[in-house]
XYZ file of C-alpha atoms in Angstrom:
174
model
C 15.684 47.904 -13.617
C 19.407 48.988 -15.300
C 19.580 51.607 -18.517
C 21.408 50.727 -21.714
C 24.197 52.516 -21.919
C 25.686 52.969 -25.804
C 29.031 51.830 -26.839
C 31.997 54.184 -27.469
C 32.144 55.758 -30.944
C 34.976 54.586 -33.176
C 35.512 58.448 -34.229
C 34.461 58.424 -37.694
C 32.324 61.186 -39.324
C 28.783 59.345 -39.616
C 28.802 58.348 -35.947
C 27.664 61.548 -34.531
C 24.338 61.214 -36.170
C 24.159 57.553 -35.187
C 25.157 58.461 -31.720
C 22.541 60.940 -31.710
C 19.883 58.560 -32.759
C 20.991 55.929 -30.690
C 21.081 58.016 -27.852
C 17.502 58.678 -27.943
C 16.613 55.592 -28.544
C 18.322 54.173 -25.348
C 16.548 57.383 -23.692
C 13.287 56.112 -24.803
C 13.604 52.374 -24.154
C 14.863 53.435 -20.440
C 11.856 55.501 -19.835
C 9.586 52.821 -21.208
C 10.889 50.216 -18.730
C 11.109 52.479 -16.043
C 7.366 53.677 -16.174
C 5.855 50.487 -17.508
C 4.014 48.476 -14.682
C 5.491 45.370 -13.503
C 3.260 42.250 -14.368
C 1.269 40.831 -11.319
C 1.359 37.101 -10.917
C -1.135 35.475 -8.131
C 1.481 32.572 -7.253
C -0.787 31.297 -4.616
C -3.976 31.404 -6.898
C -2.148 29.839 -9.453
C -0.935 26.880 -6.910
C -4.672 26.471 -5.848
C -5.879 26.236 -9.362
C -3.278 23.810 -10.215
C -4.327 21.743 -6.911
C -7.917 21.748 -7.775
C -7.540 20.644 -11.145
C -5.125 17.973 -9.992
C -8.036 16.855 -7.325
C -10.617 16.645 -9.985
C -8.672 14.458 -11.739
C -7.672 12.169 -8.886
C -11.373 12.417 -7.936
C -12.447 11.435 -11.519
C -9.986 8.127 -11.516
C -11.076 7.261 -8.365
C -14.985 7.538 -9.344
C -14.083 5.310 -12.583
C -12.216 2.475 -10.660
C -14.888 2.409 -8.030
C -17.671 2.086 -10.344
C -15.346 -0.871 -12.342
C -14.998 -2.478 -9.170
C -18.872 -2.064 -8.307
C -19.767 -3.324 -11.580
C -17.703 -6.420 -11.354
C -18.758 -7.299 -7.692
C -22.451 -7.166 -9.025
C -21.842 -9.256 -12.114
C -20.202 -11.881 -10.132
C -22.829 -11.655 -7.462
C -25.725 -11.953 -9.882
C -23.997 -14.812 -12.026
C -25.325 -17.685 -9.518
C -28.068 -16.589 -7.028
C -31.211 -15.676 -8.989
C -30.228 -17.757 -12.481
C -31.030 -21.175 -12.310
C -28.946 -23.858 -14.640
C -29.851 -27.191 -15.518
C -28.399 -30.163 -13.430
C -26.677 -32.719 -15.178
C -27.851 -36.463 -15.330
C -25.414 -39.095 -16.324
C -26.446 -41.978 -18.424
C -24.662 -44.666 -20.545
C -24.439 -44.366 -24.021
C -25.814 -47.241 -25.632
C -23.530 -46.897 -28.853
C -20.542 -49.189 -28.682
C -16.935 -48.412 -29.665
C -14.528 -51.021 -30.980
C -10.580 -51.081 -30.191
C -9.472 -53.069 -33.504
C -6.524 -54.174 -31.565
C -7.806 -55.911 -28.355
C -11.401 -56.668 -29.842
C -13.500 -55.818 -26.654
C -16.552 -53.430 -26.458
C -16.464 -50.536 -24.129
C -19.166 -48.196 -23.375
C -18.599 -44.434 -22.869
C -20.229 -42.277 -20.433
C -22.568 -39.503 -21.805
C -23.555 -36.642 -19.777
C -27.084 -35.334 -20.563
C -27.954 -32.100 -18.896
C -31.551 -31.571 -18.361
C -33.422 -28.301 -17.381
C -35.767 -28.137 -14.623
C -36.648 -24.395 -14.782
C -40.409 -23.826 -14.984
C -41.322 -27.325 -14.544
C -43.955 -28.141 -12.110
C -42.648 -29.632 -8.585
C -44.222 -33.180 -9.333
C -42.983 -33.350 -13.045
C -39.149 -32.452 -11.425
C -39.633 -35.006 -8.705
C -40.612 -37.582 -10.999
C -37.381 -36.377 -13.492
C -35.140 -36.882 -10.664
C -36.624 -40.062 -9.761
C -35.970 -41.680 -13.276
C -32.376 -39.908 -13.296
C -32.456 -42.160 -10.028
C -31.617 -39.118 -8.090
C -33.411 -37.883 -4.363
C -35.416 -34.657 -3.940
C -33.675 -32.981 -1.231
C -34.474 -29.659 0.359
C -37.540 -28.167 -1.204
C -37.604 -24.178 -0.442
C -40.351 -21.875 -1.547
C -39.524 -18.247 -3.031
C -40.595 -15.385 -5.155
C -39.435 -14.605 -8.831
C -40.989 -12.155 -11.280
C -43.325 -13.899 -13.601
C -43.061 -17.305 -12.661
C -45.984 -19.927 -12.292
C -46.746 -20.827 -8.334
C -45.331 -24.496 -7.516
C -42.604 -24.439 -10.697
C -38.815 -24.895 -10.338
C -37.190 -21.783 -10.261
C -33.659 -23.234 -9.033
C -31.983 -26.309 -8.480
C -29.009 -27.112 -6.289
C -26.115 -28.070 -7.353
C -25.951 -26.334 -10.440
C -24.519 -27.951 -13.648
C -21.928 -29.076 -14.679
C -21.817 -30.776 -11.705
C -21.991 -34.670 -12.224
C -24.802 -36.493 -10.122
C -24.459 -40.238 -9.443
C -27.368 -42.665 -8.465
C -28.707 -41.890 -5.113
C -27.444 -38.054 -4.348
C -30.085 -35.602 -3.584
C -30.598 -32.563 -5.567
C -32.290 -29.278 -3.480
C -35.214 -27.425 -5.037
C -36.315 -23.819 -5.080
C -40.027 -23.613 -6.098
C -42.085 -20.412 -6.666
C -44.835 -19.770 -4.412
């Protein structure tokens, strides 16, 4: 370090006393500056710590993104595979509607869903026959808390509208 040099005096009487104090102060400060240890900075350690922190943050963000993706995939995959939704049956409404301008009567189709989940296979076949639908493929599977011989899933799923003569596949417990 460089030392401090006092400014030149302007020649007044009080300058001698100030000059001595000033010179002593400068000497003490120079001694302190020359004898104090220089601070130690571990630049590689600081960089390493910063990189570790950054890597930890990136790993945390990546874990959150992966968890969200896995959760979304599980939610999408689980929404239709094990949950049976009722099929739809088309019937014609008996309530006529009248148009006042033309005076003709029209019928409005009404879609009535029915649920076959938990129904015995024979009753499900009878319900489908009553809706003028045919029983397609009958597969057997096992689901927790199901009665053997009862329907656990229907395909196609609602809100698919089926017309007379079309087939409905059933999955039966057992």
